[in-house]
């Protein structure tokens, strides 16, 4: 049988004082708390992961250049990779020269095309994103506008260019109009789908709390719809950059599309190939930029 001995608080206090005095008289010190090591071993660098990211793209680019070189080895009309590279060095040595309204450097042509894309795309975002929220939020509006969107969305963007030329009487606003009309559909559709996929429980809670429509949009709908909306924005900017080249070929003026068509009229195939690579690189950079923005504003 185990017996328990109880002491009063006074006895416990005296015992604690006695133990401290004994420790002081013996010169013993309390054990030191172990410290963390000063130098923590760094994690090994993932060289294999880096190689898997870098080597395959380089191998693909080398394969493309090799096939191009083999196919143009004995050609007298199509430039070789070396000849194209030489022309590219000349172009980018002075990309912002100006020798008149229709003779400007490649940098100016890219700049004017990007300005048109920014204007048309910005207007499409100002109209398309709110319209997507309205279509997704209200069933009556959705049923009213869905047939119109389904009818107009498959129309080729260049089919809208003559309408723009007739209305605006000028090539530059007509090209911006074409960008606007081709960029608006992905933003409307993706935003509306995102609104319609918001859980019904969230909206029921908003009704219980008697939230205003503005608070429902800003506090509930917007965080949930943001990934869908950014997907629509990314698709729209890719389409806008794709369409501006064709629109500028038809409207003329300064722009990367007009520059390609002008080089074709001069039978300068090397410059056309350079323009193709430039268009692809700029489009890739725009898409990567929007992907970074999407990650930055992700609520996950």
mmCIF file of C-alpha atoms in Angstrom:
data_model
loop_
_atom_site.group_PDB
_atom_site.id
_atom_site.type_symbol
_atom_site.label_atom_id
_atom_site.label_comp_id
_atom_site.label_asym_id
_atom_site.label_seq_id
_atom_site.Cartn_x
_atom_site.Cartn_y
_atom_site.Cartn_z
ATOM 1 C CA UNK A 1 0.000 0.000 0.000
ATOM 2 C CA UNK A 2 1.347 3.387 -0.970
ATOM 3 C CA UNK A 3 1.101 6.152 1.561
ATOM 4 C CA UNK A 4 1.055 9.826 0.637
ATOM 5 C CA UNK A 5 2.756 12.476 2.751
ATOM 6 C CA UNK A 6 1.368 16.007 2.595
ATOM 7 C CA UNK A 7 3.383 19.056 3.535
ATOM 8 C CA UNK A 8 2.196 22.554 4.178
ATOM 9 C CA UNK A 9 3.200 25.373 1.768
ATOM 10 C CA UNK A 10 5.476 26.766 4.507
ATOM 11 C CA UNK A 11 7.396 23.515 4.742
ATOM 12 C CA UNK A 12 7.742 23.387 0.957
ATOM 13 C CA UNK A 13 9.095 26.929 0.851
ATOM 14 C CA UNK A 14 11.670 26.210 3.565
ATOM 15 C CA UNK A 15 12.771 23.071 1.758
ATOM 16 C CA UNK A 16 13.256 25.015 -1.487
ATOM 17 C CA UNK A 17 15.399 27.627 0.305
ATOM 18 C CA UNK A 18 17.518 24.927 1.878
ATOM 19 C CA UNK A 19 18.173 23.257 -1.479
ATOM 20 C CA UNK A 20 19.275 26.584 -3.023
ATOM 21 C CA UNK A 21 21.614 27.282 -0.102
ATOM 22 C CA UNK A 22 23.178 23.817 -0.408
ATOM 23 C CA UNK A 23 23.735 24.332 -4.134
ATOM 24 C CA UNK A 24 25.375 27.722 -3.510
ATOM 25 C CA UNK A 25 27.679 26.316 -0.802
ATOM 26 C CA UNK A 26 28.822 23.463 -3.023
ATOM 27 C CA UNK A 27 29.593 25.914 -5.890
ATOM 28 C CA UNK A 28 27.537 23.998 -8.403
ATOM 29 C CA UNK A 29 25.815 25.847 -11.220
ATOM 30 C CA UNK A 30 22.640 24.825 -13.019
ATOM 31 C CA UNK A 31 23.101 22.932 -16.250
ATOM 32 C CA UNK A 32 23.332 25.216 -19.257
ATOM 33 C CA UNK A 33 20.554 25.089 -21.812
ATOM 34 C CA UNK A 34 21.805 23.514 -25.032
ATOM 35 C CA UNK A 35 22.124 26.042 -27.842
ATOM 36 C CA UNK A 36 21.315 25.549 -31.496
ATOM 37 C CA UNK A 37 24.370 24.995 -33.683
ATOM 38 C CA UNK A 38 25.726 28.239 -35.107
ATOM 39 C CA UNK A 39 26.110 26.936 -38.631
ATOM 40 C CA UNK A 40 23.176 25.049 -40.091
ATOM 41 C CA UNK A 41 24.098 22.844 -43.005
ATOM 42 C CA UNK A 42 22.635 24.241 -46.220
ATOM 43 C CA UNK A 43 20.397 22.042 -48.295
ATOM 44 C CA UNK A 44 22.076 20.632 -51.401
ATOM 45 C CA UNK A 45 21.268 22.477 -54.621
ATOM 46 C CA UNK A 46 18.941 20.610 -56.963
ATOM 47 C CA UNK A 47 21.188 20.451 -60.024
ATOM 48 C CA UNK A 48 19.118 17.715 -61.651
ATOM 49 C CA UNK A 49 15.961 19.817 -61.482
ATOM 50 C CA UNK A 50 17.787 22.796 -62.979
ATOM 51 C CA UNK A 51 19.161 20.660 -65.803
ATOM 52 C CA UNK A 52 15.700 19.273 -66.565
ATOM 53 C CA UNK A 53 14.378 22.821 -66.885
ATOM 54 C CA UNK A 54 17.224 24.197 -68.991
ATOM 55 C CA UNK A 55 18.470 21.349 -71.170
ATOM 56 C CA UNK A 56 15.203 20.271 -72.889
ATOM 57 C CA UNK A 57 14.346 23.799 -74.167
ATOM 58 C CA UNK A 58 17.917 24.275 -75.409
ATOM 59 C CA UNK A 59 17.805 20.882 -77.097
ATOM 60 C CA UNK A 60 14.482 21.783 -78.755
ATOM 61 C CA UNK A 61 15.825 25.117 -79.989
ATOM 62 C CA UNK A 62 18.968 23.430 -81.304
ATOM 63 C CA UNK A 63 16.894 20.794 -83.075
ATOM 64 C CA UNK A 64 14.764 23.485 -84.742
ATOM 65 C CA UNK A 65 17.835 25.431 -85.904
ATOM 66 C CA UNK A 66 19.484 22.229 -87.140
ATOM 67 C CA UNK A 67 16.464 21.216 -89.230
ATOM 68 C CA UNK A 68 16.211 24.779 -90.562
ATOM 69 C CA UNK A 69 19.909 24.743 -91.531
ATOM 70 C CA UNK A 70 19.587 21.379 -93.303
ATOM 71 C CA UNK A 71 16.524 22.455 -95.272
ATOM 72 C CA UNK A 72 18.085 25.745 -96.407
ATOM 73 C CA UNK A 73 21.580 24.468 -97.068
ATOM 74 C CA UNK A 74 21.274 24.742 -100.870
ATOM 75 C CA UNK A 75 18.403 27.267 -100.991
ATOM 76 C CA UNK A 76 18.776 30.558 -102.818
ATOM 77 C CA UNK A 77 15.449 32.069 -101.730
ATOM 78 C CA UNK A 78 14.980 31.045 -98.098
ATOM 79 C CA UNK A 79 17.609 32.440 -95.687
ATOM 80 C CA UNK A 80 19.765 30.176 -93.522
ATOM 81 C CA UNK A 81 19.931 30.579 -89.722
ATOM 82 C CA UNK A 82 23.322 32.295 -90.054
ATOM 83 C CA UNK A 83 22.024 34.820 -92.600
ATOM 84 C CA UNK A 84 18.944 35.501 -90.464
ATOM 85 C CA UNK A 85 21.124 36.040 -87.399
ATOM 86 C CA UNK A 86 23.274 38.537 -89.301
ATOM 87 C CA UNK A 87 20.172 40.502 -90.317
ATOM 88 C CA UNK A 88 18.841 40.383 -86.757
ATOM 89 C CA UNK A 89 22.067 41.888 -85.422
ATOM 90 C CA UNK A 90 21.715 44.735 -87.929
ATOM 91 C CA UNK A 91 18.069 45.348 -87.009
ATOM 92 C CA UNK A 92 18.583 45.360 -83.263
ATOM 93 C CA UNK A 93 21.709 47.486 -83.453
ATOM 94 C CA UNK A 94 19.412 50.469 -84.099
ATOM 95 C CA UNK A 95 15.791 49.447 -83.414
ATOM 96 C CA UNK A 96 14.464 52.995 -82.927
ATOM 97 C CA UNK A 97 15.610 54.820 -86.041
ATOM 98 C CA UNK A 98 13.167 57.075 -87.926
ATOM 99 C CA UNK A 99 13.536 57.874 -91.621
ATOM 100 C CA UNK A 100 9.966 58.982 -92.237
ATOM 101 C CA UNK A 101 6.422 57.951 -91.315
ATOM 102 C CA UNK A 102 6.632 54.598 -93.091
ATOM 103 C CA UNK A 103 10.307 53.813 -92.448
ATOM 104 C CA UNK A 104 10.891 53.264 -88.734
ATOM 105 C CA UNK A 105 12.869 50.774 -86.678
ATOM 106 C CA UNK A 106 11.539 47.482 -85.413
ATOM 107 C CA UNK A 107 11.370 48.818 -81.861
ATOM 108 C CA UNK A 108 8.948 51.582 -82.891
ATOM 109 C CA UNK A 109 6.763 49.075 -84.747
ATOM 110 C CA UNK A 110 6.544 46.825 -81.690
ATOM 111 C CA UNK A 111 5.795 49.848 -79.490
ATOM 112 C CA UNK A 112 2.897 51.063 -81.652
ATOM 113 C CA UNK A 113 1.422 47.568 -81.822
ATOM 114 C CA UNK A 114 1.617 47.198 -78.040
ATOM 115 C CA UNK A 115 -0.112 50.580 -77.611
ATOM 116 C CA UNK A 116 -2.999 49.468 -79.825
ATOM 117 C CA UNK A 117 -3.252 46.183 -77.960
ATOM 118 C CA UNK A 118 -3.216 47.978 -74.598
ATOM 119 C CA UNK A 119 -6.004 50.366 -75.639
ATOM 120 C CA UNK A 120 -8.250 47.719 -77.175
ATOM 121 C CA UNK A 121 -7.582 45.221 -74.407
ATOM 122 C CA UNK A 122 -8.105 47.817 -71.675
ATOM 123 C CA UNK A 123 -11.454 48.876 -73.104
ATOM 124 C CA UNK A 124 -12.483 45.215 -73.386
ATOM 125 C CA UNK A 125 -11.590 44.649 -69.719
ATOM 126 C CA UNK A 126 -13.551 47.722 -68.606
ATOM 127 C CA UNK A 127 -16.655 46.436 -70.406
ATOM 128 C CA UNK A 128 -16.228 42.663 -70.339
ATOM 129 C CA UNK A 129 -15.433 42.003 -66.680
ATOM 130 C CA UNK A 130 -18.415 43.949 -65.219
ATOM 131 C CA UNK A 131 -20.662 42.411 -67.883
ATOM 132 C CA UNK A 132 -19.429 38.956 -66.862
ATOM 133 C CA UNK A 133 -20.347 39.684 -63.231
ATOM 134 C CA UNK A 134 -23.812 40.856 -64.272
ATOM 135 C CA UNK A 135 -24.436 37.858 -66.542
ATOM 136 C CA UNK A 136 -23.285 35.413 -63.877
ATOM 137 C CA UNK A 137 -25.219 37.106 -61.086
ATOM 138 C CA UNK A 138 -28.617 37.608 -62.709
ATOM 139 C CA UNK A 139 -30.356 34.754 -64.502
ATOM 140 C CA UNK A 140 -32.608 37.019 -66.568
ATOM 141 C CA UNK A 141 -29.645 38.926 -67.999
ATOM 142 C CA UNK A 142 -27.818 35.661 -68.644
ATOM 143 C CA UNK A 143 -30.740 34.211 -70.587
ATOM 144 C CA UNK A 144 -31.065 37.465 -72.533
ATOM 145 C CA UNK A 145 -27.415 37.883 -73.557
ATOM 146 C CA UNK A 146 -26.192 34.293 -73.907
ATOM 147 C CA UNK A 147 -27.720 33.798 -77.396
ATOM 148 C CA UNK A 148 -26.149 37.055 -78.616
ATOM 149 C CA UNK A 149 -22.727 36.086 -77.239
ATOM 150 C CA UNK A 150 -22.994 32.597 -78.744
ATOM 151 C CA UNK A 151 -23.826 34.152 -82.124
ATOM 152 C CA UNK A 152 -21.047 36.775 -82.194
ATOM 153 C CA UNK A 153 -18.205 34.946 -80.461
ATOM 154 C CA UNK A 154 -17.313 32.574 -83.356
ATOM 155 C CA UNK A 155 -17.079 35.446 -85.859
ATOM 156 C CA UNK A 156 -13.521 35.999 -87.090
ATOM 157 C CA UNK A 157 -12.016 39.167 -85.572
ATOM 158 C CA UNK A 158 -10.967 40.451 -88.999
ATOM 159 C CA UNK A 159 -14.607 40.377 -90.098
ATOM 160 C CA UNK A 160 -15.148 43.292 -87.684
ATOM 161 C CA UNK A 161 -12.392 45.387 -89.268
ATOM 162 C CA UNK A 162 -14.509 46.785 -92.162
ATOM 163 C CA UNK A 163 -17.159 47.829 -89.639
ATOM 164 C CA UNK A 164 -14.499 49.742 -87.718
ATOM 165 C CA UNK A 165 -13.186 51.393 -90.867
ATOM 166 C CA UNK A 166 -16.704 52.444 -91.849
ATOM 167 C CA UNK A 167 -17.584 53.834 -88.417
ATOM 168 C CA UNK A 168 -14.286 55.487 -87.416
ATOM 169 C CA UNK A 169 -13.060 56.514 -90.899
ATOM 170 C CA UNK A 170 -9.481 55.817 -89.772
ATOM 171 C CA UNK A 171 -7.185 52.795 -89.641
ATOM 172 C CA UNK A 172 -5.844 53.244 -86.116
ATOM 173 C CA UNK A 173 -9.165 53.276 -84.217
ATOM 174 C CA UNK A 174 -10.430 50.510 -86.511
ATOM 175 C CA UNK A 175 -7.540 48.283 -85.392
ATOM 176 C CA UNK A 176 -8.244 49.135 -81.734
ATOM 177 C CA UNK A 177 -11.928 48.312 -82.307
ATOM 178 C CA UNK A 178 -10.925 44.922 -83.726
ATOM 179 C CA UNK A 179 -8.778 44.225 -80.657
ATOM 180 C CA UNK A 180 -11.663 45.242 -78.412
ATOM 181 C CA UNK A 181 -14.235 42.995 -80.045
ATOM 182 C CA UNK A 182 -11.984 39.936 -80.118
ATOM 183 C CA UNK A 183 -10.735 40.392 -76.524
ATOM 184 C CA UNK A 184 -14.054 40.893 -74.812
ATOM 185 C CA UNK A 185 -15.534 37.401 -75.199
ATOM 186 C CA UNK A 186 -13.062 35.358 -73.090
ATOM 187 C CA UNK A 187 -13.350 37.867 -70.238
ATOM 188 C CA UNK A 188 -17.147 37.868 -70.296
ATOM 189 C CA UNK A 189 -17.462 34.098 -70.470
ATOM 190 C CA UNK A 190 -14.814 33.202 -67.875
ATOM 191 C CA UNK A 191 -16.005 35.831 -65.406
ATOM 192 C CA UNK A 192 -19.638 34.735 -65.767
ATOM 193 C CA UNK A 193 -18.696 31.068 -65.275
ATOM 194 C CA UNK A 194 -16.714 31.996 -62.162
ATOM 195 C CA UNK A 195 -19.698 33.882 -60.680
ATOM 196 C CA UNK A 196 -22.050 30.988 -61.407
ATOM 197 C CA UNK A 197 -19.705 28.541 -59.644
ATOM 198 C CA UNK A 198 -19.610 30.454 -56.367
ATOM 199 C CA UNK A 199 -21.037 28.115 -53.678
ATOM 200 C CA UNK A 200 -24.664 28.839 -52.922
ATOM 201 C CA UNK A 201 -23.910 28.684 -49.187
ATOM 202 C CA UNK A 202 -21.836 31.862 -49.474
ATOM 203 C CA UNK A 203 -24.734 33.737 -51.025
ATOM 204 C CA UNK A 204 -27.167 32.374 -48.423
ATOM 205 C CA UNK A 205 -24.927 33.701 -45.657
ATOM 206 C CA UNK A 206 -24.906 37.084 -47.412
ATOM 207 C CA UNK A 207 -28.714 37.074 -47.417
ATOM 208 C CA UNK A 208 -28.817 36.210 -43.713
ATOM 209 C CA UNK A 209 -26.395 39.030 -42.919
ATOM 210 C CA UNK A 210 -28.395 41.357 -45.198
ATOM 211 C CA UNK A 211 -25.293 42.432 -47.117
ATOM 212 C CA UNK A 212 -25.590 44.997 -49.867
ATOM 213 C CA UNK A 213 -24.951 44.008 -53.486
ATOM 214 C CA UNK A 214 -21.680 45.943 -53.443
ATOM 215 C CA UNK A 215 -20.406 43.989 -50.423
ATOM 216 C CA UNK A 216 -21.524 40.711 -51.990
ATOM 217 C CA UNK A 217 -19.477 41.522 -55.090
ATOM 218 C CA UNK A 218 -16.368 42.790 -53.263
ATOM 219 C CA UNK A 219 -16.285 40.415 -50.268
ATOM 220 C CA UNK A 220 -17.716 37.179 -51.683
ATOM 221 C CA UNK A 221 -17.823 37.110 -55.461
ATOM 222 C CA UNK A 222 -14.547 38.840 -56.334
ATOM 223 C CA UNK A 223 -12.196 36.568 -54.306
ATOM 224 C CA UNK A 224 -13.933 33.470 -55.671
ATOM 225 C CA UNK A 225 -14.120 34.668 -59.269
ATOM 226 C CA UNK A 226 -10.581 36.095 -59.470
ATOM 227 C CA UNK A 227 -8.898 32.894 -60.823
ATOM 228 C CA UNK A 228 -11.538 32.579 -63.580
ATOM 229 C CA UNK A 229 -11.296 36.272 -64.377
ATOM 230 C CA UNK A 230 -7.508 36.192 -64.696
ATOM 231 C CA UNK A 231 -7.754 33.148 -66.954
ATOM 232 C CA UNK A 232 -10.071 35.118 -69.222
ATOM 233 C CA UNK A 233 -7.670 38.069 -69.169
ATOM 234 C CA UNK A 234 -4.751 35.837 -70.140
ATOM 235 C CA UNK A 235 -6.687 34.305 -73.027
ATOM 236 C CA UNK A 236 -7.812 37.734 -74.166
ATOM 237 C CA UNK A 237 -4.363 39.295 -74.292
ATOM 238 C CA UNK A 238 -3.068 36.332 -76.300
ATOM 239 C CA UNK A 239 -5.897 36.730 -78.780
ATOM 240 C CA UNK A 240 -5.366 40.505 -78.942
ATOM 241 C CA UNK A 241 -1.681 40.150 -79.781
ATOM 242 C CA UNK A 242 -2.550 37.514 -82.365
ATOM 243 C CA UNK A 243 -5.136 39.682 -84.092
ATOM 244 C CA UNK A 244 -3.202 42.963 -84.139
ATOM 245 C CA UNK A 245 -0.658 41.547 -86.598
ATOM 246 C CA UNK A 246 -3.333 40.628 -89.126
ATOM 247 C CA UNK A 247 -5.243 43.880 -88.574
ATOM 248 C CA UNK A 248 -2.137 45.996 -89.176
ATOM 249 C CA UNK A 249 -1.378 44.088 -92.365
ATOM 250 C CA UNK A 250 -4.708 45.327 -93.718
ATOM 251 C CA UNK A 251 -4.785 48.833 -92.251
ATOM 252 C CA UNK A 252 -1.145 49.856 -92.788
ATOM 253 C CA UNK A 253 0.705 52.509 -90.825
ATOM 254 C CA UNK A 254 3.319 51.797 -88.175
ATOM 255 C CA UNK A 255 3.132 48.428 -86.425
ATOM 256 C CA UNK A 256 4.651 44.984 -86.419
ATOM 257 C CA UNK A 257 1.957 43.650 -88.766
ATOM 258 C CA UNK A 258 2.488 46.413 -91.288
ATOM 259 C CA UNK A 259 6.264 45.921 -90.976
ATOM 260 C CA UNK A 260 5.897 42.219 -91.867
ATOM 261 C CA UNK A 261 3.755 43.042 -94.897
ATOM 262 C CA UNK A 262 6.134 45.780 -96.014
ATOM 263 C CA UNK A 263 9.108 43.390 -95.793
ATOM 264 C CA UNK A 264 7.168 40.883 -97.880
ATOM 265 C CA UNK A 265 6.626 43.539 -100.528
ATOM 266 C CA UNK A 266 10.400 44.050 -100.466
ATOM 267 C CA UNK A 267 10.920 40.259 -100.678
ATOM 268 C CA UNK A 268 13.022 40.398 -97.501
ATOM 269 C CA UNK A 269 12.274 36.952 -96.096
ATOM 270 C CA UNK A 270 14.942 37.156 -93.401
ATOM 271 C CA UNK A 271 13.175 40.138 -91.820
ATOM 272 C CA UNK A 272 9.869 38.263 -91.931
ATOM 273 C CA UNK A 273 11.406 35.341 -90.032
ATOM 274 C CA UNK A 274 12.858 37.761 -87.492
ATOM 275 C CA UNK A 275 9.428 39.352 -87.084
ATOM 276 C CA UNK A 276 7.865 35.913 -86.495
ATOM 277 C CA UNK A 277 10.312 35.236 -83.649
ATOM 278 C CA UNK A 278 9.782 38.726 -82.223
ATOM 279 C CA UNK A 279 5.985 38.332 -82.291
ATOM 280 C CA UNK A 280 6.274 34.977 -80.528
ATOM 281 C CA UNK A 281 8.658 36.291 -77.867
ATOM 282 C CA UNK A 282 6.514 39.360 -77.113
ATOM 283 C CA UNK A 283 3.381 37.201 -76.869
ATOM 284 C CA UNK A 284 5.184 34.796 -74.531
ATOM 285 C CA UNK A 285 6.359 37.658 -72.316
ATOM 286 C CA UNK A 286 2.838 39.084 -72.117
ATOM 287 C CA UNK A 287 1.441 35.717 -71.085
ATOM 288 C CA UNK A 288 4.169 35.154 -68.477
ATOM 289 C CA UNK A 289 3.562 38.630 -67.065
ATOM 290 C CA UNK A 290 -0.140 37.918 -66.628
ATOM 291 C CA UNK A 291 0.640 34.558 -65.026
ATOM 292 C CA UNK A 292 2.826 36.351 -62.483
ATOM 293 C CA UNK A 293 -0.012 38.776 -61.801
ATOM 294 C CA UNK A 294 -2.406 35.846 -61.352
ATOM 295 C CA UNK A 295 -0.078 34.245 -58.793
ATOM 296 C CA UNK A 296 0.412 37.562 -57.018
ATOM 297 C CA UNK A 297 -3.330 38.115 -56.531
ATOM 298 C CA UNK A 298 -4.229 34.490 -55.826
ATOM 299 C CA UNK A 299 -6.272 33.956 -52.663
ATOM 300 C CA UNK A 300 -5.030 30.409 -52.189
#
